[in-house]
Amino acid sequence: MPLRQAALFVPQDIQQEHQQLSEYLRHLATKYYQDDAPEVTDDIYDQLYRRLLDLEEQFPFLKQQDSPSVHVGAEPKRSFSKIAHLAPMLSLDNAFSEEDIRTFLARLRRFLAPGTTFLPIEIVIEPKIDGSSVALRYKRGELVSAATRGNGTVGEDITRNVRTIRSIPQCVSKLVDEDLVEVRGEIFMSRKDFEALNASRLENGEAPFANTRNAAAGSLRQLDPAVTAERSLQFFAYALYPQMPSVSTQWDLLTHLQTLGFAVASVRELCTTEEDVFAHYKEILSCRAALEYDIDGIVLKVNRLDWQKRLGASSHAPRHSIAYKFPAERAVTRLVDIQIQVGRTGALTPVAILEPVALNGVIITRASLHNEDEIARKNLGIGDRVILQRAGDVIPQIIEVAVAAPQHTPYVFPTHCPSCGALSVRDAKEAVRRCPSGLSCPAQRLERLAHFVSKGAFDIEGLGRRSIRFLLKAGKITSPVDLFTLEEREKRDSNPIAQCDGWGQVSAEALFRSIAARRTITLDRFLFSLGIASVGAITARLLAEHYKTYATFRAETGSLEALQEDLAQISGIGPQTIADINAFLTCRENNALLDALAGSGIEGGPQGLVRVLAVERVAVETMSLFSGKTVVFTGKLEHTSRAEAKILAERLGARVGSAVTRATGYLVVGESPGNKYTQATVLNIPILHEKEWLKMAEEETTR
Ligand code: IVH
């Protein structure tokens, strides 16, 4: 049949392909638009969508009412474009105690009038709205763009979504004489609207949002503005750029914003003394529940705008304002179970399964437990009621047992791997118990493959744990090498993936395409993908920067002595890492894996299935979660040396502090932490266990 000619008769295989393709596109659209969790790249989606349009052009009969081409309308826009902010959208420094506030006010005085101890500084208090900040640009009074905060320098263009928010004026008549004005503020969802939205989501079988902030952010980031329009979002303004000559204080600015037609928060106080600030903090904290919207603290702002200008800003926050946060909440719940997860290096990690409980507006069902010693130290037993705490945005932690179960039995850590049943081993120096079975343990095999294809490694789109599990179970793959021979082998397979349940030709081909797209990889990602113990994304980069090419890496890592000689000079790579690399490279199977994947590295020698590109020096991270923060370490680190951890932190733009103070950004704790742990808990400083820290640091580097 000539291509592009319309036909009434539709062959059965075409009908089948169209049906499968439609279902898959609908599934992808739901994942993308509603769950904010895309499963394939824009490119793959676009190709699939074009194939659907082609089929429907050839066979118009296929184009029924429910086809994604009809339903979604025009080819959907797959991502937001970017908007560069006129001035950086900064964050706020946090205060947690009266002492922090005194320090802040004293610093203001020192800055504005050095040498004086008494300088009346008027402070405006506003509630700290738990929403999403937005920058609205008005050109000659017309709303022309709206952007999220993004990374502070560049945000996402959410203009079309913001146009659906009723409390945001499209046109401000009083600004028609101004060329360009930016209004900043917070978009949020009221508690009432949040509850109604969640109720209807539950009714429709959709997952509820965890809190009002997520609901607001999720609703704003909809690619289809019609969805945003259905969600009741509101906006409170708090800043205006450039400053108006007629407005000289923050207090008047809020009134001015109202005159322009913007809503501002209903709570606002003007303070002249520290005591005023503390009294209003307590008052607002106590009436928090009566407000229609969620707040997580108050914001103190120097009232005089000329002083605000003089005070300026550090790289991440203005010096004229500070967030005075409400205390971290604690909650009591029941420890329902302790599950053991097997990681890619065989580490057995316990996870606490909890009776669901709300903490800082988030429903908590799990908490990390780190290792068996921690369980023993806290004397946890199934059925105990435990105290949970969540400081900052980190994983909640079990602080202690509140009420032990009537028949309290201390939890006994399993001696065997829950996946393969092998007797686990615990190195005397380590707190971790490990399954020794390596790749013959199903859980480790799955985790290693998942790591191999993950974002910072080979980054194979659409190959999630579910597909890997299927491929393993179907005997299609056993090691990473098999991924790159899969397509060829499939041609001769009597039971090809395309015919397996839940797959089909289209998904199978999409998978082959994503694998083929990753046959070339840079050395840093390649080394990271191997899953060598203690070689995370950062160490992999250091190694790649050192060896530069795969050939040099293979040639110069032949013995422990060679590794020591080379790597001991690299700050950031400690003896443990060197030992781990050596252990990996002295294993015959791993060498076979390297040979098969990337070749021997010898010129003229056998070639591998992938091409590894050389790496040049990689720039130090400048905009990470840790940049400008002080990180303090305590306790014995299991996965990295202190020196390595320090370098890692510095590469992420953090400073490393030796003591916990109010200025500490994060406390990273290893085994047997000291007093710093208690101090950080008291000061409400986010605490990261070593693994969480490594995970976050890795995510920051692979972002
Ligand atoms: S002033 C330089 N005022 O809190 C940033 N921010 O933790 C100046 N926020 O990104 C922001 N309520 O999204 C300011 N009344 C308020 C606020 C507020 C909520 C958010 C804002 C900011 C974040 C910092």
mmCIF file with all atom_site columns, N, CA and C in Angstrom, residues 210 387 466 468 613:
data_model
loop_
_atom_site.group_PDB
_atom_site.id
_atom_site.type_symbol
_atom_site.label_atom_id
_atom_site.label_alt_id
_atom_site.label_comp_id
_atom_site.label_asym_id
_atom_site.label_entity_id
_atom_site.label_seq_id
_atom_site.pdbx_PDB_ins_code
_atom_site.Cartn_x
_atom_site.Cartn_y
_atom_site.Cartn_z
_atom_site.occupancy
_atom_site.B_iso_or_equiv
_atom_site.pdbx_formal_charge
_atom_site.auth_seq_id
_atom_site.auth_comp_id
_atom_site.auth_asym_id
_atom_site.auth_atom_id
_atom_site.pdbx_PDB_model_num
ATOM 1  N N  . ALA A 1 210 ? 1.003  15.856 49.580 1.00 0.00 ? 210 ALA A N  1
ATOM 2  C CA . ALA A 1 210 ? 1.428  15.715 50.971 1.00 0.00 ? 210 ALA A CA 1
ATOM 3  C C  . ALA A 1 210 ? 1.138  16.963 51.790 1.00 0.00 ? 210 ALA A C  1
ATOM 4  N N  . ILE A 1 387 ? 9.336  8.313  68.962 1.00 0.00 ? 387 ILE A N  1
ATOM 5  C CA . ILE A 1 387 ? 9.267  9.751  68.681 1.00 0.00 ? 387 ILE A CA 1
ATOM 6  C C  . ILE A 1 387 ? 10.029 10.033 67.390 1.00 0.00 ? 387 ILE A C  1
ATOM 7  N N  . ARG A 1 466 ? 11.392 -1.650 37.295 1.00 0.00 ? 466 ARG A N  1
ATOM 8  C CA . ARG A 1 466 ? 10.373 -2.611 36.878 1.00 0.00 ? 466 ARG A CA 1
ATOM 9  C C  . ARG A 1 466 ? 10.815 -3.345 35.612 1.00 0.00 ? 466 ARG A C  1
ATOM 10 N N  . ILE A 1 468 ? 13.893 -3.651 34.509 1.00 0.00 ? 468 ILE A N  1
ATOM 11 C CA . ILE A 1 468 ? 15.081 -4.468 34.784 1.00 0.00 ? 468 ILE A CA 1
ATOM 12 C C  . ILE A 1 468 ? 14.645 -5.788 35.406 1.00 0.00 ? 468 ILE A C  1
ATOM 13 N N  . LEU A 1 613 ? 34.577 8.141  26.344 1.00 0.00 ? 613 LEU A N  1
ATOM 14 C CA . LEU A 1 613 ? 35.232 9.391  25.942 1.00 0.00 ? 613 LEU A CA 1
ATOM 15 C C  . LEU A 1 613 ? 36.123 9.935  27.052 1.00 0.00 ? 613 LEU A C  1
#
